[in-house]
Amino acid sequence: MDGEALSGGTTTVVRIGRTVRRPVRAWSEAVQWLLGRLAAAQVRGVPRWHGVDEQGREVLDFLPGEVGTDPVPEQARRDSALVSAAKLLRRVHDATAHLPDKTGRRWRLPTVEPVEVVCHGDFAPYNCVFDHGETTGVFDFDAAHPGPRRWDLAYALYRFTPMSTVDSPPVPEQARRARLFLDSYGRTRGDRLDVVDALAPRLLALVDFMRGEAAAGDPNFARHLEQGHADIYLKDAEHLTRHRPTWTRIVVG
């Protein structure tokens, strides 16, 4: 069963029927534990883990729908996709909030204090599937790690709004979409301020992680640095800092 190679990530993933197969990594055990907890909590829109196949690959559900890879499809840009994405992320967070042993595992990314939930770590259109303008699922939990809700929300806002200098709406529209996402998630005014405070630091932490992984010999992150991804994140962090008054006025309210 050779299957169909799926593009878009840094790991070789193959679709076979209603499943996807991917290599086992050093942090896979933690992700398997997380997916098991989400399944037990009956969180819909998250792949289930079905063990390891004869080639030593993880077997997970294939999530049907249109993936939001670049160029981001029109349906993934709709307000309805934004609202449903926020609600999906809330369900993932709520299901992990009371797990007592979430910090005692080997995650790919370091724990961020204060620990509230298990963050997805890379909640973005390219890791979600869409159907009729709704976000119906999220996959690729490789970047999952314990941390505060605001840490995950900050990156989700950056990607879904998107709050960027590249292929993004005007700043007031970015702020409107960010407020819609946070309202749909259920954040209060003070909680929204915490997310705004985390926007630029979240991108700077990502740059530090990329540089560390590249220095440790990861060819994917080395390639991303060569392609200028970190430079974009640094420019966008400046953008987020520069427009802080707009985020505060519209996003926080």
XYZ file of C-alpha atoms in Angstrom:
253
model
C 0.000 0.000 0.000
C 2.014 2.940 -1.252
C -0.789 5.466 -0.749
C -1.050 9.119 -1.720
C 1.683 11.475 -0.495
C 0.217 14.566 1.185
C 2.050 17.840 0.700
C 2.376 20.933 2.831
C 4.373 19.876 5.892
C 7.936 19.010 6.843
C 7.175 15.321 7.500
C 6.426 12.621 4.923
C 2.721 11.854 5.337
C 0.866 9.304 3.232
C -2.884 8.825 2.893
C -4.186 5.259 2.651
C -7.955 5.078 2.489
C -9.457 6.838 5.493
C -6.144 6.995 7.340
C -2.861 8.870 7.149
C 0.513 7.322 7.980
C 3.409 9.349 9.357
C 6.791 8.621 10.963
C 7.069 8.140 14.709
C 9.036 10.992 16.276
C 10.629 11.556 19.674
C 7.541 13.429 20.881
C 4.982 11.084 19.296
C 4.151 9.362 22.590
C 3.059 12.691 24.099
C 0.921 13.489 21.040
C -0.636 10.025 21.138
C -1.528 10.573 24.787
C -3.064 13.954 23.926
C -5.138 12.574 21.048
C -6.350 9.804 23.312
C -7.507 12.335 25.912
C -9.268 14.403 23.244
C -11.003 11.282 21.967
C -12.105 10.370 25.489
C -13.531 13.881 25.857
C -15.382 13.383 22.539
C -13.789 16.428 20.900
C -14.966 16.386 17.303
C -12.747 17.511 14.431
C -9.540 15.964 15.806
C -7.904 12.842 14.307
C -7.911 9.633 16.304
C -4.744 7.585 16.734
C -4.999 3.937 15.656
C -1.588 2.546 16.528
C 1.475 1.799 14.372
C 1.456 -0.049 11.029
C 3.810 -2.755 9.760
C 6.246 -0.105 8.511
C 6.480 1.525 11.920
C 4.350 4.535 10.972
C 1.644 6.093 13.102
C -1.887 5.514 11.823
C -4.345 8.380 12.254
C -7.712 9.422 10.857
C -7.768 11.291 7.574
C -9.864 14.437 8.045
C -11.933 15.216 4.927
C -12.220 18.788 3.700
C -10.177 21.498 2.024
C -6.876 22.258 3.746
C -6.050 25.942 4.201
C -2.584 25.867 2.638
C -1.260 28.799 0.584
C -2.864 30.256 -1.337
C -5.464 30.209 1.443
C -8.812 29.171 -0.090
C -11.669 31.672 -0.083
C -13.804 29.651 2.307
C -11.030 29.666 4.918
C -11.063 33.495 4.908
C -14.744 33.818 5.770
C -15.966 35.042 9.146
C -17.762 31.722 9.555
C -14.430 29.896 9.285
C -12.960 32.244 11.884
C -15.829 31.708 14.333
C -15.838 27.915 13.976
C -12.036 27.775 14.294
C -12.181 29.675 17.577
C -14.836 27.318 18.922
C -12.810 24.277 17.874
C -9.713 25.599 19.627
C -11.789 26.278 22.748
C -12.995 22.670 22.759
C -9.426 21.388 22.496
C -8.290 23.654 25.320
C -11.210 22.844 27.604
C -10.627 19.113 27.167
C -7.015 19.464 28.359
C -7.465 22.050 31.110
C -7.910 19.546 33.934
C -5.454 16.860 32.853
C -3.115 16.508 35.860
C -0.120 14.946 34.081
C 0.257 17.122 30.978
C 3.676 18.483 31.973
C 5.228 15.090 32.654
C 5.807 14.163 29.029
C 8.349 14.788 26.296
C 6.844 17.450 24.063
C 8.623 18.909 21.062
C 8.286 22.492 22.308
C 9.120 23.620 25.839
C 6.457 24.203 28.461
C 5.279 27.808 28.760
C 4.206 29.054 32.181
C 1.624 29.417 33.576
C 0.362 26.054 32.369
C -3.402 26.054 31.783
C -3.959 23.663 28.862
C -2.123 21.695 26.218
C -1.614 24.205 23.402
C -1.914 22.942 19.836
C 1.157 25.047 19.125
C 0.518 25.586 15.404
C -3.202 26.340 15.115
C -3.385 27.846 11.640
C -5.387 27.437 8.404
C -2.689 25.171 6.954
C -3.324 22.696 9.790
C -7.112 22.866 9.517
C -9.731 21.534 7.127
C -12.730 23.509 5.885
C -16.106 22.633 4.444
C -18.751 25.116 3.242
C -16.985 27.986 4.984
C -16.685 26.210 8.328
C -13.555 25.011 10.099
C -14.362 21.344 10.609
C -11.104 19.889 11.883
C -7.518 20.445 13.000
C -4.552 18.102 12.630
C -0.751 18.017 13.082
C -0.287 18.214 16.842
C 3.515 17.919 16.574
C 3.974 21.374 18.129
C 1.633 20.664 21.061
C 2.960 21.608 24.493
C 1.651 22.688 27.910
C 1.070 26.418 28.268
C -1.455 29.229 28.787
C -4.469 29.659 26.544
C -3.279 33.109 25.480
C -0.091 31.626 23.983
C -2.087 29.439 21.592
C -4.648 32.156 20.913
C -1.943 34.670 19.999
C -0.602 32.438 17.232
C -4.107 31.507 16.064
C -4.955 35.209 15.721
C -1.750 35.855 13.836
C -2.583 33.136 11.314
C -6.357 33.311 11.005
C -6.817 37.096 10.982
C -4.106 37.248 9.615
C -2.227 39.905 11.612
C 0.688 40.101 9.201
C 2.404 42.370 6.722
C 2.027 39.724 3.996
C -1.231 39.051 2.113
C -3.342 40.509 4.921
C -6.307 42.904 5.149
C -5.901 46.502 6.396
C -5.048 46.870 10.077
C -8.585 47.843 11.224
C -9.947 44.734 9.492
C -7.232 42.614 11.095
C -8.350 43.969 14.454
C -12.034 43.331 13.727
C -11.329 39.725 12.788
C -9.129 39.254 15.850
C -11.921 40.557 18.092
C -14.404 38.211 16.389
C -12.101 35.237 16.991
C -11.629 36.061 20.670
C -15.327 36.737 21.224
C -16.166 33.417 19.568
C -13.649 31.666 21.816
C -15.250 33.316 24.833
C -12.553 35.677 26.146
C -13.409 38.503 28.531
C -11.975 42.010 28.194
C -9.067 41.276 30.518
C -8.425 37.978 28.771
C -8.357 39.730 25.399
C -5.727 42.141 26.711
C -3.563 39.181 27.768
C -3.714 37.798 24.222
C -2.748 41.172 22.722
C 0.201 41.289 25.126
C 1.323 37.869 23.867
C 1.207 38.590 20.115
C 4.742 39.857 19.484
C 6.421 37.648 22.150
C 4.802 34.580 20.564
C 6.418 35.329 17.199
C 9.782 36.102 18.771
C 9.655 32.771 20.619
C 8.953 31.047 17.310
C 12.021 32.650 15.745
C 14.163 31.516 18.682
C 12.821 27.975 18.314
C 13.505 27.910 14.567
C 17.067 29.105 15.056
C 17.673 26.576 17.817
C 16.362 23.675 15.743
C 18.409 24.749 12.720
C 21.542 25.020 14.862
C 20.831 21.508 16.184
C 20.870 20.175 12.628
C 17.221 20.130 11.559
C 17.343 20.610 7.759
C 13.723 21.769 7.521
C 14.235 24.707 9.858
C 17.588 25.497 8.263
C 15.770 25.729 4.930
C 13.064 27.926 6.417
C 15.695 30.327 7.710
C 17.375 30.422 4.304
C 14.003 31.167 2.711
C 13.525 34.161 5.009
C 10.686 32.869 7.187
C 12.267 34.204 10.370
C 12.743 37.609 8.759
C 9.014 37.744 8.027
C 8.162 36.828 11.616
C 10.486 39.536 12.936
C 8.944 42.102 10.608
C 5.468 41.012 11.654
C 6.425 41.245 15.349
C 7.351 44.885 14.703
C 4.012 45.324 12.922
C 2.155 43.950 15.943
C 4.049 46.249 18.295
C 3.608 49.312 16.073
C -0.146 48.908 15.849
C -0.673 48.124 19.510
C -3.056 51.125 19.951
C -5.374 49.666 17.277
C -5.296 46.200 18.824
C -6.109 47.716 22.216
C -8.922 49.913 20.912
C -10.699 47.336 18.753
C -9.578 43.944 20.020
C -9.674 44.715 23.729
C -12.465 47.314 23.562
